Coordinates of C-alpha atoms in Angstrom, one line a residue:
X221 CA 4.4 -22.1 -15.2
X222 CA 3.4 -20.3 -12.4
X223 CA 0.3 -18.4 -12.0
X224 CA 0.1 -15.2 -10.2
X225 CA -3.1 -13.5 -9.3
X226 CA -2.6 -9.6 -8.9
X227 CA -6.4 -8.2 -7.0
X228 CA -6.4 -4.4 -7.6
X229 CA -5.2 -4.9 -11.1
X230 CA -6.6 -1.0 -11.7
X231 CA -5.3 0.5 -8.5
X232 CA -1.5 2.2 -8.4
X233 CA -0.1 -0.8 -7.1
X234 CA -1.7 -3.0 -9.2
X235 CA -0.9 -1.2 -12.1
X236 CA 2.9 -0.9 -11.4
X237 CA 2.9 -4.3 -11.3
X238 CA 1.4 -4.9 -14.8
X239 CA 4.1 -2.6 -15.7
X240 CA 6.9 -4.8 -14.5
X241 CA 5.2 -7.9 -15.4
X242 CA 6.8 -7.6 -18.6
X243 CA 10.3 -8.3 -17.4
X244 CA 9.4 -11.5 -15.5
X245 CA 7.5 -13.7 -18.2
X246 CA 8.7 -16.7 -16.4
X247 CA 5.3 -16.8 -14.6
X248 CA 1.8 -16.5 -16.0
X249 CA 0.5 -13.4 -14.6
X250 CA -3.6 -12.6 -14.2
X251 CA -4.5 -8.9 -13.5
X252 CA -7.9 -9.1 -11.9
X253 CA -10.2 -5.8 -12.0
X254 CA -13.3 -5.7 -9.7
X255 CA -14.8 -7.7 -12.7
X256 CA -12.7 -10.4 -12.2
X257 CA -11.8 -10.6 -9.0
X258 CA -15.1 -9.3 -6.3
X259 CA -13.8 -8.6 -3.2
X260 CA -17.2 -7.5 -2.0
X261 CA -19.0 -10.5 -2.8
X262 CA -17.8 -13.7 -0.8
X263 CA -19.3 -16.5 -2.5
X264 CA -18.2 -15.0 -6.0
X265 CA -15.1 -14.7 -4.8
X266 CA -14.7 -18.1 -3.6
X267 CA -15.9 -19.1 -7.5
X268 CA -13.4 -17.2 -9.0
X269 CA -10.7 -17.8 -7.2
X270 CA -11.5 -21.7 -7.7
X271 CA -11.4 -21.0 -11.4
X272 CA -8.4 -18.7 -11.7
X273 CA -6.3 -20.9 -9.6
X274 CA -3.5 -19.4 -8.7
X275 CA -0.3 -20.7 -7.4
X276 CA 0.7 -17.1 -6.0
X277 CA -1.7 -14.1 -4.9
X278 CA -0.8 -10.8 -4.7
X279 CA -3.7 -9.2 -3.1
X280 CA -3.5 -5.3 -3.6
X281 CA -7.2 -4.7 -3.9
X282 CA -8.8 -3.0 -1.1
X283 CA -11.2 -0.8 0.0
X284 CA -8.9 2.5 0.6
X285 CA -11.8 5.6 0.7
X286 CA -10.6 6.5 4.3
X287 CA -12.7 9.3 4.8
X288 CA -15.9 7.6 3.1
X289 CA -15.3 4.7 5.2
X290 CA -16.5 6.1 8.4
X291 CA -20.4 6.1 7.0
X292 CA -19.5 2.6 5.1
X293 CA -18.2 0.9 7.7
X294 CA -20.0 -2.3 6.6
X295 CA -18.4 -2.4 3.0
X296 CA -14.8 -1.7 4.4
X297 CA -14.8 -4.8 6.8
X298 CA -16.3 -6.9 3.9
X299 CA -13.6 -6.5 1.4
X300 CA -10.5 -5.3 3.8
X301 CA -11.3 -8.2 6.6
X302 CA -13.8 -10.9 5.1
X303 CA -12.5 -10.8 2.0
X304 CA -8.9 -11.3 3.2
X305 CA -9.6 -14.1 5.3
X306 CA -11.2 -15.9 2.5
X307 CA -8.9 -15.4 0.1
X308 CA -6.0 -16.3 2.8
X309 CA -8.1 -19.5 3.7
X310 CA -7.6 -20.5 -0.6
X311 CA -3.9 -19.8 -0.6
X312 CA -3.8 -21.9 2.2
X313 CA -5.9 -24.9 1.5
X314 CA -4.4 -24.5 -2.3
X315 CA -0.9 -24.4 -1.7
X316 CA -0.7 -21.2 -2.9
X317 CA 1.7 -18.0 -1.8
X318 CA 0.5 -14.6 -0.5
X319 CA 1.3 -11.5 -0.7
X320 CA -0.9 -9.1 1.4
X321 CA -1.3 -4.9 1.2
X322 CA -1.7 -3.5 4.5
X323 CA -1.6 0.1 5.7
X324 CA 0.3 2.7 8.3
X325 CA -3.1 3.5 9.5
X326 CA -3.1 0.1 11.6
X327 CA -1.1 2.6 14.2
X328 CA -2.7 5.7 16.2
X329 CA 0.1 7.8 15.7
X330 CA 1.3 8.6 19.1
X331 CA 4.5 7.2 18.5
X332 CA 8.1 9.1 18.4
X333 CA 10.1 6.9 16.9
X334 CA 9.8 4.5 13.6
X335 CA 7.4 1.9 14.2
X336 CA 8.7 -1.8 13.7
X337 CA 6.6 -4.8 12.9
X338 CA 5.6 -5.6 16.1
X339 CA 5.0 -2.0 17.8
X340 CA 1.1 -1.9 19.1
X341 CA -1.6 -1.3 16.7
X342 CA -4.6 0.6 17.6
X343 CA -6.4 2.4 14.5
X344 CA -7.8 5.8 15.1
X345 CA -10.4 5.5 11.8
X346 CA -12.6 3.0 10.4
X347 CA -10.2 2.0 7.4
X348 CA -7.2 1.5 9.6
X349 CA -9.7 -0.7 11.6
X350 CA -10.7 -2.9 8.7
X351 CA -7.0 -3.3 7.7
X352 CA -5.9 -4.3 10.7
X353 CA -8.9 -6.9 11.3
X354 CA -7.6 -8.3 7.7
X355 CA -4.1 -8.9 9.4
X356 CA -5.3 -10.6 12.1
X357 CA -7.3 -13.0 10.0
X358 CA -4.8 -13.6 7.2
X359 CA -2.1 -14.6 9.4
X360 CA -4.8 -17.2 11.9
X361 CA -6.7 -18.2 8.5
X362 CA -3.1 -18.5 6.9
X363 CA 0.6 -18.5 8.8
X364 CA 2.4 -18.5 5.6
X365 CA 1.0 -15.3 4.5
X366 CA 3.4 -12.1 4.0
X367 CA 1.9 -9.0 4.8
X368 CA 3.5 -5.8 3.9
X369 CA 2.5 -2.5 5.9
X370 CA 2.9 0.5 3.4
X371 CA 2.3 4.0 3.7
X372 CA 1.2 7.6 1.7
X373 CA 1.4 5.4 -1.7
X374 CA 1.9 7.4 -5.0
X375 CA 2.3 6.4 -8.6
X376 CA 1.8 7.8 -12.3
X377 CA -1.2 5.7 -12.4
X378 CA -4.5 6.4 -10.5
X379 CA -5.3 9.1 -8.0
X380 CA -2.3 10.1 -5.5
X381 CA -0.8 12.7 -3.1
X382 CA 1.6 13.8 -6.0
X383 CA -0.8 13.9 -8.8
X384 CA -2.9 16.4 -6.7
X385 CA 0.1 18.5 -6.1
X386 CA 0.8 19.0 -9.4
X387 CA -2.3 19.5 -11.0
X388 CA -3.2 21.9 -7.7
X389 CA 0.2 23.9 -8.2
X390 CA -0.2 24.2 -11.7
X391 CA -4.0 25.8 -10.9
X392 CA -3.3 28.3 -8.1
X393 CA -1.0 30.9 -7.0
X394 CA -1.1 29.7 -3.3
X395 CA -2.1 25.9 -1.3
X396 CA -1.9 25.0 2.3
X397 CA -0.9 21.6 3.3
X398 CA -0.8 19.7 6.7
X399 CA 3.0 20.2 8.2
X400 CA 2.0 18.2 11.7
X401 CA 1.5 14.4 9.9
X402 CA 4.9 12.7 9.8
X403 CA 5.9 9.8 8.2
X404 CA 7.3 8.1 4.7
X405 CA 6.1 8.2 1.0
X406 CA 5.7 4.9 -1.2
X407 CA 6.4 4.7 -5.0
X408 CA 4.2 1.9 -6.0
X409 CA 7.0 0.7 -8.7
X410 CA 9.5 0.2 -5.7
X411 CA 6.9 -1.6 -3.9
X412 CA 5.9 -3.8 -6.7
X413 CA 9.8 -4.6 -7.5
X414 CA 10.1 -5.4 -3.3
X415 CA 6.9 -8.1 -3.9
X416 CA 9.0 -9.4 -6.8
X417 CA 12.1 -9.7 -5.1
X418 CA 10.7 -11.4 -2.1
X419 CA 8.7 -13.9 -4.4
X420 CA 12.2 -14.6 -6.0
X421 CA 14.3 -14.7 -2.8
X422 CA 15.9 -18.3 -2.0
X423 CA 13.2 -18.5 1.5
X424 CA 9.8 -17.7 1.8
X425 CA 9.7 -16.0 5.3
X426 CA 6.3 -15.2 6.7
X427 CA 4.9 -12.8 8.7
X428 CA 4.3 -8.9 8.8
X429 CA 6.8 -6.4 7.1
X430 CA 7.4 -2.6 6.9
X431 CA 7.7 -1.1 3.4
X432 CA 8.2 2.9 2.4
X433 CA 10.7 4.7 0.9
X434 CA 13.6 6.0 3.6
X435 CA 13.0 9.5 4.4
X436 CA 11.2 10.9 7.3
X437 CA 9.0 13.9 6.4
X438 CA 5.3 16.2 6.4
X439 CA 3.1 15.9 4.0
X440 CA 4.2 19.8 3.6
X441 CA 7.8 19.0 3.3
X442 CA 7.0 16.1 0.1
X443 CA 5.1 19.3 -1.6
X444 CA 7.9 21.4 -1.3
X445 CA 10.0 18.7 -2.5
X446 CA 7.2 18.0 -5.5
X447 CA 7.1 22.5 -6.3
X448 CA 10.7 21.5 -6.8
X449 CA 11.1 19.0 -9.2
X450 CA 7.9 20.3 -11.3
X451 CA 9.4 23.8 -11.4
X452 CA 6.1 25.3 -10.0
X453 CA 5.6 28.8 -8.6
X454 CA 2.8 28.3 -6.4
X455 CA 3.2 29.6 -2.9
X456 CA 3.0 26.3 -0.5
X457 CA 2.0 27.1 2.8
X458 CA 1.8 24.4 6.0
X459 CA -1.0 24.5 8.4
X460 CA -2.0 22.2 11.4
X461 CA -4.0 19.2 10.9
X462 CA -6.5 21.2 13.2
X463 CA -7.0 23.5 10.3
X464 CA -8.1 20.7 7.7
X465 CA -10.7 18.9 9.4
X466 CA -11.8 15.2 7.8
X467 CA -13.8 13.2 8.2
X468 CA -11.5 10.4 9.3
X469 CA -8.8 11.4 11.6
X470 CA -4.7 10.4 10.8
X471 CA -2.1 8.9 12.5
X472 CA 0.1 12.2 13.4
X473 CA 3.2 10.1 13.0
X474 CA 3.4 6.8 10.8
X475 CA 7.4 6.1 9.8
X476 CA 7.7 2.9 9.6
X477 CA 11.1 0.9 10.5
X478 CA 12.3 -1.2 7.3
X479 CA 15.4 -3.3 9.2
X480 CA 13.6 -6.6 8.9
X481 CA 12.4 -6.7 5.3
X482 CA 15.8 -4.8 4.1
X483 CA 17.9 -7.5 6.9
X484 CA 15.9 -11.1 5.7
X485 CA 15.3 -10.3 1.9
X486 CA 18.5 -7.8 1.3
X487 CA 15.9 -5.4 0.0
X488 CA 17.8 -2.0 -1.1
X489 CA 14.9 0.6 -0.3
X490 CA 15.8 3.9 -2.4
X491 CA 15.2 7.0 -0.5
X492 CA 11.8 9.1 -1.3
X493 CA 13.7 11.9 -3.4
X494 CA 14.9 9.4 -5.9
X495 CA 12.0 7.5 -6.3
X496 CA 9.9 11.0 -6.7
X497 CA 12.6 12.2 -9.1
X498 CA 11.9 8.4 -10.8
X499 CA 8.5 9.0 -11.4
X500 CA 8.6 12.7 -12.9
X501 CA 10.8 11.4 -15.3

């Protein structure tokens, strides 16, 4: 039986895919904490991985505190580059099949129209940097890796755009939210069923591929659409990215073209309203 390694067991990914582990007991499946897997220590890592031994990896750990990551520069390169590369380097001296997280924020955000798989990356933040120096090391470490670009990830589990809306519209008469930051939102459950699929697909195709559900909208324009489904009366207002300063800055536009992953693994990606009316449910 297979063995598959899931890093980021505790994460929303992560734990989407424990969640549909249950339907696919055909393969041995490992859910790997930061106990169990340490993406921040390389030499433990390279222990661990050597005594898990898995057959397929399904790294969704990762260091994702965007705005912290511009004073931890340091830690975010360990486990979103160095870590990556190592673990691409086992898969590939191992025999073993990876799956690899990466991120939107690879891309600057000057762009117009969806960005494919092999429009120009140029991060504008530290995180986006990190992710993107993990791509380039997984696929020269690794050819046969699949990396999957995502974006604006939500779930039940852990802490997410949506979750924040609804707590947030349940608290206050009246929010502001950023109407000038375009792009696509994620349900981790479709992405974890896409990662299934693709590890069950007749040809293992490597390489980088776009995933998010279809939809092209503001973060404003997902919490109208979230006030909606929860019924909420709360007044939401949109403002200008200008007017919410972080500490990191965003891509102002991240939609991301799916043709390839839908075209080579016949992938049907729901649109965003479904998948948010999926998870209220």
């Amino acid at each position: 039986m297979e063995r598959i390694l899931v890093t980021g067991a505790n994460g929303q990914l992560g734990s989407e895919l424990r969640v549909i582990a249950k339907k696919y007991s055909n393969y041995e499946w490992v859910f790997a904490d930061r106990t169990k897997i340490t993406l921040d220590d390389l030499d433990l890592l390279q222990t661990q991985l050597e005594e898990i031994k898995p057959n397929i990896i399904f790294n969704c750990g990762a260091y994702t505190a965007v705005d912290k990551a511009e004073t931890e520069k340091e830690l975010a390169f360990k486990v979103n580059h160095l870590a990556v590369e190592l673990i691409a380097k086992y898969a590939l001296e191992n025999n073993a099949k990876l799956i690899h997280i990466s991120t939107d924020y690879v891309f600057d955000g000057e762009s117009s129209v969806a960005l494919s798989e092999e429009a120009i990356t140029n991060p504008i933040n530290v995180y986006g940097e990190s992710k993107r120096a993990g791509e380039i090391a997984c696929l020269k470490e690794n050819p046969n890796s699949i990396i999957i670009r995502t974006s604006w990830v939500y779930s039940k589990f852990g802490n997410n755009f949506v979750k924040t809306m609804q707590q947030l519209m349940q608290e206050r008469d009246e929010i502001n939210v950023v109407n000038d930051q375009i792009g696509s939102p994620t349900y981790a459950a479709d992405l974890a069923k896409a990662m299934i699929d693709i590890l069950e697909s007749a040809e293992w195709i490597p390489g980088i591929y776009n995933y998010s559900n279809e939809g092209e909208i503001s973060w404003y324009e997902f919490a109208l659409r979230i006030k909606e489904l929860g019924g909420y009366s709360c007044n939401v207002g949109g403002i200008p990215s200008a007017s919410y300063p972080t500490p990191a800055r965003r891509p102002e536009f991240s939609l991301l073209d799916k043709k390839k992953i839908m075209r080579i693994y016949n992938l049907e990606i729901p649109n965003y309203k479904e998948s948010l009316k999926k998870m209220f449910r």
